[in-house]
Every structure is written in structure tokens, then in C-alpha cells.
Amino acid sequence: EKSRSREFGGSGLGLSIARGIVQAHGGSIRVQGGSTGAAIAFRIPVAS
């Protein structure tokens, strides 16, 4: 399907949705991009 082509790159909606979920739970998200891919790390506080 042409609409799912990765030919033009981009992060799509996935990172935006993930950021919203993590922030809604009081956490933080970090993305490090590289020439061959990206690393995504997030932190969400645990309930005490």
C-alpha cells in the first residue's frame, strides 16, 4: 500500500501518540536519531 511507504521517512503519528501517553502519566520521553535508525527511551514514575 502506497500510503505506508517509508520512502520519504518521517515518524508518523507513533511518536506523537507515545509522547502524549507518557506525558499524561507524568513521564518523559527522549529520542536520539542516528544515520541508521533511532533510539527511544521513556520514563514513567511508579505509584508509591
N, CA, C, O and CB atoms as a CASP TS submission, in Angstrom:
PFRMAT TS
TARGET T0000
AUTHOR 0000-0000-0000
METHOD Language model
MODEL 1
PARENT N/A
ATOM      1  N   GLU     1       0.845  -1.175   0.000  1.00  0.00           N
ATOM      2  CA  GLU     1       0.000   0.000   0.000  1.00  0.00           C
ATOM      3  C   GLU     1       0.888   1.235   0.000  1.00  0.00           C
ATOM      4  O   GLU     1       1.785   1.358   0.834  1.00  0.00           O
ATOM      5  CB  GLU     1      -0.960   0.000   1.216  1.00  0.00           C
ATOM      6  N   LYS     2       0.644   2.145  -0.928  1.00  0.00           N
ATOM      7  CA  LYS     2       1.488   3.327  -1.089  1.00  0.00           C
ATOM      8  C   LYS     2       1.472   4.252   0.121  1.00  0.00           C
ATOM      9  O   LYS     2       2.489   4.885   0.407  1.00  0.00           O
ATOM     10  CB  LYS     2       1.056   4.093  -2.302  1.00  0.00           C
ATOM     11  N   SER     3       0.371   4.354   0.834  1.00  0.00           N
ATOM     12  CA  SER     3       0.292   5.274   1.971  1.00  0.00           C
ATOM     13  C   SER     3       1.182   4.841   3.126  1.00  0.00           C
ATOM     14  O   SER     3       1.450   5.641   4.022  1.00  0.00           O
ATOM     15  CB  SER     3      -1.140   5.388   2.449  1.00  0.00           C
ATOM     16  N   ARG     4       1.644   3.602   3.128  1.00  0.00           N
ATOM     17  CA  ARG     4       2.500   3.102   4.200  1.00  0.00           C
ATOM     18  C   ARG     4       3.972   3.031   3.783  1.00  0.00           C
ATOM     19  O   ARG     4       4.786   2.418   4.474  1.00  0.00           O
ATOM     20  CB  ARG     4       2.025   1.729   4.640  1.00  0.00           C
ATOM     21  N   SER     5       4.303   3.648   2.672  1.00  0.00           N
ATOM     22  CA  SER     5       5.676   3.628   2.174  1.00  0.00           C
ATOM     23  C   SER     5       6.602   4.393   3.111  1.00  0.00           C
ATOM     24  O   SER     5       6.234   5.445   3.632  1.00  0.00           O
ATOM     25  CB  SER     5       5.744   4.220   0.762  1.00  0.00           C
ATOM     26  N   ARG     6       7.813   3.860   3.324  1.00  0.00           N
ATOM     27  CA  ARG     6       8.824   4.535   4.138  1.00  0.00           C
ATOM     28  C   ARG     6       9.830   5.274   3.252  1.00  0.00           C
ATOM     29  O   ARG     6      10.884   5.703   3.723  1.00  0.00           O
ATOM     30  CB  ARG     6       9.554   3.521   5.038  1.00  0.00           C
ATOM     31  N   GLU     7       9.502   5.416   1.993  1.00  0.00           N
ATOM     32  CA  GLU     7      10.412   6.046   1.049  1.00  0.00           C
ATOM     33  C   GLU     7      10.777   7.467   1.460  1.00  0.00           C
ATOM     34  O   GLU     7      11.903   7.904   1.225  1.00  0.00           O
ATOM     35  CB  GLU     7       9.800   6.053  -0.329  1.00  0.00           C
ATOM     36  N   PHE     8       9.850   8.192   2.065  1.00  0.00           N
ATOM     37  CA  PHE     8      10.080   9.587   2.398  1.00  0.00           C
ATOM     38  C   PHE     8      10.411   9.800   3.869  1.00  0.00           C
ATOM     39  O   PHE     8      10.552  10.948   4.290  1.00  0.00           O
ATOM     40  CB  PHE     8       8.876  10.397   2.035  1.00  0.00           C
ATOM     41  N   GLY     9      10.541   8.754   4.660  1.00  0.00           N
ATOM     42  CA  GLY     9      10.924   8.883   6.062  1.00  0.00           C
ATOM     43  C   GLY     9       9.818   9.490   6.909  1.00  0.00           C
ATOM     44  O   GLY     9       8.645   9.461   6.535  1.00  0.00           O
ATOM     45  N   GLY    10      10.207  10.041   8.058  1.00  0.00           N
ATOM     46  CA  GLY    10       9.239  10.634   8.963  1.00  0.00           C
ATOM     47  C   GLY    10       8.902   9.696  10.094  1.00  0.00           C
ATOM     48  O   GLY    10       9.163   8.495  10.022  1.00  0.00           O
ATOM     49  N   SER    11       8.319  10.251  11.142  1.00  0.00           N
ATOM     50  CA  SER    11       7.987   9.443  12.311  1.00  0.00           C
ATOM     51  C   SER    11       6.511   9.096  12.368  1.00  0.00           C
ATOM     52  O   SER    11       6.100   8.295  13.208  1.00  0.00           O
ATOM     53  CB  SER    11       8.387  10.166  13.573  1.00  0.00           C
ATOM     54  N   GLY    12       5.712   9.676  11.499  1.00  0.00           N
ATOM     55  CA  GLY    12       4.293   9.390  11.517  1.00  0.00           C
ATOM     56  C   GLY    12       3.654   9.845  12.817  1.00  0.00           C
ATOM     57  O   GLY    12       4.149  10.765  13.468  1.00  0.00           O
ATOM     58  N   LEU    13       2.577   9.216  13.190  1.00  0.00           N
ATOM     59  CA  LEU    13       1.867   9.584  14.411  1.00  0.00           C
ATOM     60  C   LEU    13       2.366   8.836  15.634  1.00  0.00           C
ATOM     61  O   LEU    13       2.059   9.225  16.760  1.00  0.00           O
ATOM     62  CB  LEU    13       0.399   9.337  14.241  1.00  0.00           C
ATOM     63  N   GLY    14       3.123   7.778  15.438  1.00  0.00           N
ATOM     64  CA  GLY    14       3.541   6.930  16.552  1.00  0.00           C
ATOM     65  C   GLY    14       4.242   7.667  17.674  1.00  0.00           C
ATOM     66  O   GLY    14       3.881   7.497  18.839  1.00  0.00           O
ATOM     67  N   LEU    15       5.241   8.488  17.350  1.00  0.00           N
ATOM     68  CA  LEU    15       5.972   9.210  18.395  1.00  0.00           C
ATOM     69  C   LEU    15       5.096  10.248  19.076  1.00  0.00           C
ATOM     70  O   LEU    15       5.203  10.450  20.286  1.00  0.00           O
ATOM     71  CB  LEU    15       7.205   9.882  17.812  1.00  0.00           C
ATOM     72  N   SER    16       4.247  10.896  18.327  1.00  0.00           N
ATOM     73  CA  SER    16       3.348  11.887  18.910  1.00  0.00           C
ATOM     74  C   SER    16       2.372  11.238  19.889  1.00  0.00           C
ATOM     75  O   SER    16       2.117  11.779  20.965  1.00  0.00           O
ATOM     76  CB  SER    16       2.579  12.620  17.809  1.00  0.00           C
ATOM     77  N   ILE    17       1.837  10.100  19.523  1.00  0.00           N
ATOM     78  CA  ILE    17       0.918   9.371  20.404  1.00  0.00           C
ATOM     79  C   ILE    17       1.655   8.879  21.643  1.00  0.00           C
ATOM     80  O   ILE    17       1.152   9.004  22.759  1.00  0.00           O
ATOM     81  CB  ILE    17       0.271   8.181  19.658  1.00  0.00           C
ATOM     82  N   ALA    18       2.853   8.316  21.448  1.00  0.00           N
ATOM     83  CA  ALA    18       3.645   7.838  22.585  1.00  0.00           C
ATOM     84  C   ALA    18       3.963   8.981  23.540  1.00  0.00           C
ATOM     85  O   ALA    18       3.853   8.818  24.756  1.00  0.00           O
ATOM     86  CB  ALA    18       4.947   7.180  22.097  1.00  0.00           C
ATOM     87  N   ARG    19       4.352  10.129  23.010  1.00  0.00           N
ATOM     88  CA  ARG    19       4.662  11.286  23.854  1.00  0.00           C
ATOM     89  C   ARG    19       3.445  11.706  24.674  1.00  0.00           C
ATOM     90  O   ARG    19       3.569  11.994  25.865  1.00  0.00           O
ATOM     91  CB  ARG    19       5.148  12.463  22.993  1.00  0.00           C
ATOM     92  N   GLY    20       2.287  11.742  24.053  1.00  0.00           N
ATOM     93  CA  GLY    20       1.073  12.117  24.769  1.00  0.00           C
ATOM     94  C   GLY    20       0.747  11.162  25.905  1.00  0.00           C
ATOM     95  O   GLY    20       0.356  11.597  26.988  1.00  0.00           O
ATOM     96  N   ILE    21       0.903   9.872  25.669  1.00  0.00           N
ATOM     97  CA  ILE    21       0.624   8.869  26.701  1.00  0.00           C
ATOM     98  C   ILE    21       1.615   8.992  27.850  1.00  0.00           C
ATOM     99  O   ILE    21       1.225   8.992  29.018  1.00  0.00           O
ATOM    100  CB  ILE    21       0.675   7.449  26.106  1.00  0.00           C
ATOM    101  N   VAL    22       2.903   9.097  27.513  1.00  0.00           N
ATOM    102  CA  VAL    22       3.942   9.191  28.548  1.00  0.00           C
ATOM    103  C   VAL    22       3.753  10.460  29.375  1.00  0.00           C
ATOM    104  O   VAL    22       3.823  10.406  30.603  1.00  0.00           O
ATOM    105  CB  VAL    22       5.353   9.173  27.910  1.00  0.00           C
ATOM    106  N   GLN    23       3.517  11.594  28.730  1.00  0.00           N
ATOM    107  CA  GLN    23       3.335  12.849  29.460  1.00  0.00           C
ATOM    108  C   GLN    23       2.059  12.831  30.300  1.00  0.00           C
ATOM    109  O   GLN    23       2.032  13.415  31.384  1.00  0.00           O
ATOM    110  CB  GLN    23       3.299  14.025  28.487  1.00  0.00           C
ATOM    111  N   ALA    24       1.021  12.183  29.828  1.00  0.00           N
ATOM    112  CA  ALA    24      -0.216  12.093  30.599  1.00  0.00           C
ATOM    113  C   ALA    24      -0.019  11.318  31.895  1.00  0.00           C
ATOM    114  O   ALA    24      -0.778  11.491  32.848  1.00  0.00           O
ATOM    115  CB  ALA    24      -1.306  11.437  29.768  1.00  0.00           C
ATOM    116  N   HIS    25       1.006  10.460  31.930  1.00  0.00           N
ATOM    117  CA  HIS    25       1.313   9.685  33.127  1.00  0.00           C
ATOM    118  C   HIS    25       2.458  10.299  33.931  1.00  0.00           C
ATOM    119  O   HIS    25       3.021   9.650  34.812  1.00  0.00           O
ATOM    120  CB  HIS    25       1.659   8.258  32.745  1.00  0.00           C
ATOM    121  N   GLY    26       2.799  11.553  33.624  1.00  0.00           N
ATOM    122  CA  GLY    26       3.831  12.254  34.386  1.00  0.00           C
ATOM    123  C   GLY    26       5.246  11.857  34.035  1.00  0.00           C
ATOM    124  O   GLY    26       6.161  12.068  34.831  1.00  0.00           O
ATOM    125  N   GLY    27       5.442  11.290  32.870  1.00  0.00           N
ATOM    126  CA  GLY    27       6.764  10.822  32.475  1.00  0.00           C
ATOM    127  C   GLY    27       7.421  11.719  31.450  1.00  0.00           C
ATOM    128  O   GLY    27       6.928  12.800  31.129  1.00  0.00           O
ATOM    129  N   SER    28       8.541  11.245  30.946  1.00  0.00           N
ATOM    130  CA  SER    28       9.282  11.969  29.919  1.00  0.00           C
ATOM    131  C   SER    28       9.721  10.982  28.846  1.00  0.00           C
ATOM    132  O   SER    28       9.840   9.782  29.092  1.00  0.00           O
ATOM    133  CB  SER    28      10.508  12.713  30.527  1.00  0.00           C
ATOM    134  N   ILE    29       9.956  11.510  27.660  1.00  0.00           N
ATOM    135  CA  ILE    29      10.373  10.676  26.532  1.00  0.00           C
ATOM    136  C   ILE    29      11.534  11.365  25.833  1.00  0.00           C
ATOM    137  O   ILE    29      11.577  12.592  25.741  1.00  0.00           O
ATOM    138  CB  ILE    29       9.189  10.423  25.537  1.00  0.00           C
ATOM    139  N   ARG    30      12.479  10.558  25.339  1.00  0.00           N
ATOM    140  CA  ARG    30      13.667  11.090  24.679  1.00  0.00           C
ATOM    141  C   ARG    30      13.923  10.273  23.418  1.00  0.00           C
ATOM    142  O   ARG    30      13.797   9.049  23.418  1.00  0.00           O
ATOM    143  CB  ARG    30      14.908  11.060  25.629  1.00  0.00           C
ATOM    144  N   VAL    31      14.283  10.969  22.351  1.00  0.00           N
ATOM    145  CA  VAL    31      14.581  10.311  21.083  1.00  0.00           C
ATOM    146  C   VAL    31      15.974  10.730  20.636  1.00  0.00           C
ATOM    147  O   VAL    31      16.287  11.920  20.601  1.00  0.00           O
ATOM    148  CB  VAL    31      13.517  10.662  19.999  1.00  0.00           C
ATOM    149  N   GLN    32      16.804   9.759  20.295  1.00  0.00           N
ATOM    150  CA  GLN    32      18.125  10.021  19.735  1.00  0.00           C
ATOM    151  C   GLN    32      18.153   9.416  18.347  1.00  0.00           C
ATOM    152  O   GLN    32      18.006   8.205  18.181  1.00  0.00           O
ATOM    153  CB  GLN    32      19.270   9.437  20.638  1.00  0.00           C
ATOM    154  N   GLY    33      18.343  10.270  17.346  1.00  0.00           N
ATOM    155  CA  GLY    33      18.373   9.796  15.975  1.00  0.00           C
ATOM    156  C   GLY    33      19.791   9.558  15.501  1.00  0.00           C
ATOM    157  O   GLY    33      20.734  10.206  15.956  1.00  0.00           O
ATOM    158  N   GLY    34      19.923   8.642  14.604  1.00  0.00           N
ATOM    159  CA  GLY    34      21.208   8.338  14.000  1.00  0.00           C
ATOM    160  C   GLY    34      21.039   8.099  12.518  1.00  0.00           C
ATOM    161  O   GLY    34      19.926   8.154  11.996  1.00  0.00           O
ATOM    162  N   SER    35      22.130   7.838  11.844  1.00  0.00           N
ATOM    163  CA  SER    35      22.057   7.638  10.398  1.00  0.00           C
ATOM    164  C   SER    35      21.404   6.307  10.019  1.00  0.00           C
ATOM    165  O   SER    35      20.901   6.154   8.906  1.00  0.00           O
ATOM    166  CB  SER    35      23.447   7.708   9.800  1.00  0.00           C
ATOM    167  N   THR    36      21.411   5.348  10.947  1.00  0.00           N
ATOM    168  CA  THR    36      20.835   4.040  10.624  1.00  0.00           C
ATOM    169  C   THR    36      19.571   3.721  11.412  1.00  0.00           C
ATOM    170  O   THR    36      19.035   2.618  11.300  1.00  0.00           O
ATOM    171  CB  THR    36      21.852   2.968  10.871  1.00  0.00           C
ATOM    172  N   GLY    37      19.090   4.669  12.202  1.00  0.00           N
ATOM    173  CA  GLY    37      17.884   4.413  12.983  1.00  0.00           C
ATOM    174  C   GLY    37      17.789   5.365  14.154  1.00  0.00           C
ATOM    175  O   GLY    37      18.461   6.397  14.181  1.00  0.00           O
ATOM    176  N   ALA    38      16.967   5.027  15.110  1.00  0.00           N
ATOM    177  CA  ALA    38      16.757   5.884  16.268  1.00  0.00           C
ATOM    178  C   ALA    38      16.580   5.038  17.517  1.00  0.00           C
ATOM    179  O   ALA    38      16.187   3.873  17.456  1.00  0.00           O
ATOM    180  CB  ALA    38      15.538   6.796  16.059  1.00  0.00           C
ATOM    181  N   ALA    39      16.882   5.658  18.653  1.00  0.00           N
ATOM    182  CA  ALA    39      16.648   5.024  19.952  1.00  0.00           C
ATOM    183  C   ALA    39      15.653   5.890  20.705  1.00  0.00           C
ATOM    184  O   ALA    39      15.781   7.114  20.735  1.00  0.00           O
ATOM    185  CB  ALA    39      17.987   4.846  20.769  1.00  0.00           C
ATOM    186  N   ILE    40      14.671   5.256  21.306  1.00  0.00           N
ATOM    187  CA  ILE    40      13.636   5.972  22.037  1.00  0.00           C
ATOM    188  C   ILE    40      13.615   5.440  23.459  1.00  0.00           C
ATOM    189  O   ILE    40      13.513   4.234  23.683  1.00  0.00           O
ATOM    190  CB  ILE    40      12.239   5.817  21.354  1.00  0.00           C
ATOM    191  N   ALA    41      13.714   6.362  24.425  1.00  0.00           N
ATOM    192  CA  ALA    41      13.683   5.978  25.838  1.00  0.00           C
ATOM    193  C   ALA    41      12.600   6.789  26.530  1.00  0.00           C
ATOM    194  O   ALA    41      12.416   7.971  26.239  1.00  0.00           O
ATOM    195  CB  ALA    41      15.074   6.201  26.524  1.00  0.00           C
ATOM    196  N   PHE    42      11.887   6.150  27.445  1.00  0.00           N
ATOM    197  CA  PHE    42      10.885   6.892  28.206  1.00  0.00           C
ATOM    198  C   PHE    42      10.931   6.463  29.661  1.00  0.00           C
ATOM    199  O   PHE    42      11.350   5.355  29.997  1.00  0.00           O
ATOM    200  CB  PHE    42       9.470   6.675  27.622  1.00  0.00           C
ATOM    201  N   ARG    43      10.485   7.383  30.518  1.00  0.00           N
ATOM    202  CA  ARG    43      10.397   7.120  31.954  1.00  0.00           C
ATOM    203  C   ARG    43       8.994   7.461  32.422  1.00  0.00           C
ATOM    204  O   ARG    43       8.440   8.505  32.079  1.00  0.00           O
ATOM    205  CB  ARG    43      11.463   7.937  32.750  1.00  0.00           C
ATOM    206  N   ILE    44       8.441   6.573  33.199  1.00  0.00           N
ATOM    207  CA  ILE    44       7.130   6.796  33.807  1.00  0.00           C
ATOM    208  C   ILE    44       7.285   6.489  35.286  1.00  0.00           C
ATOM    209  O   ILE    44       7.740   5.403  35.643  1.00  0.00           O
ATOM    210  CB  ILE    44       6.002   5.904  33.138  1.00  0.00           C
ATOM    211  N   PRO    45       6.911   7.431  36.162  1.00  0.00           N
ATOM    212  CA  PRO    45       7.057   7.169  37.590  1.00  0.00           C
ATOM    213  C   PRO    45       6.133   6.041  38.052  1.00  0.00           C
ATOM    214  O   PRO    45       5.018   5.886  37.554  1.00  0.00           O
ATOM    215  CB  PRO    45       6.770   8.439  38.389  1.00  0.00           C
ATOM    216  N   VAL    46       6.621   5.264  39.008  1.00  0.00           N
ATOM    217  CA  VAL    46       5.803   4.193  39.572  1.00  0.00           C
ATOM    218  C   VAL    46       4.982   4.742  40.732  1.00  0.00           C
ATOM    219  O   VAL    46       5.399   5.681  41.410  1.00  0.00           O
ATOM    220  CB  VAL    46       6.688   3.003  40.040  1.00  0.00           C
ATOM    221  N   ALA    47       3.837   4.163  40.949  1.00  0.00           N
ATOM    222  CA  ALA    47       2.989   4.581  42.060  1.00  0.00           C
ATOM    223  C   ALA    47       3.627   4.144  43.370  1.00  0.00           C
ATOM    224  O   ALA    47       4.227   3.073  43.459  1.00  0.00           O
ATOM    225  CB  ALA    47       1.560   3.994  41.922  1.00  0.00           C
ATOM    226  N   SER    48       3.487   4.987  44.379  1.00  0.00           N
ATOM    227  CA  SER    48       4.068   4.624  45.680  1.00  0.00           C
ATOM    228  C   SER    48       3.005   4.282  46.692  1.00  0.00           C
ATOM    229  O   SER    48       3.323   3.956  47.835  1.00  0.00           O
ATOM    230  CB  SER    48       4.928   5.753  46.211  1.00  0.00           C
TER
END
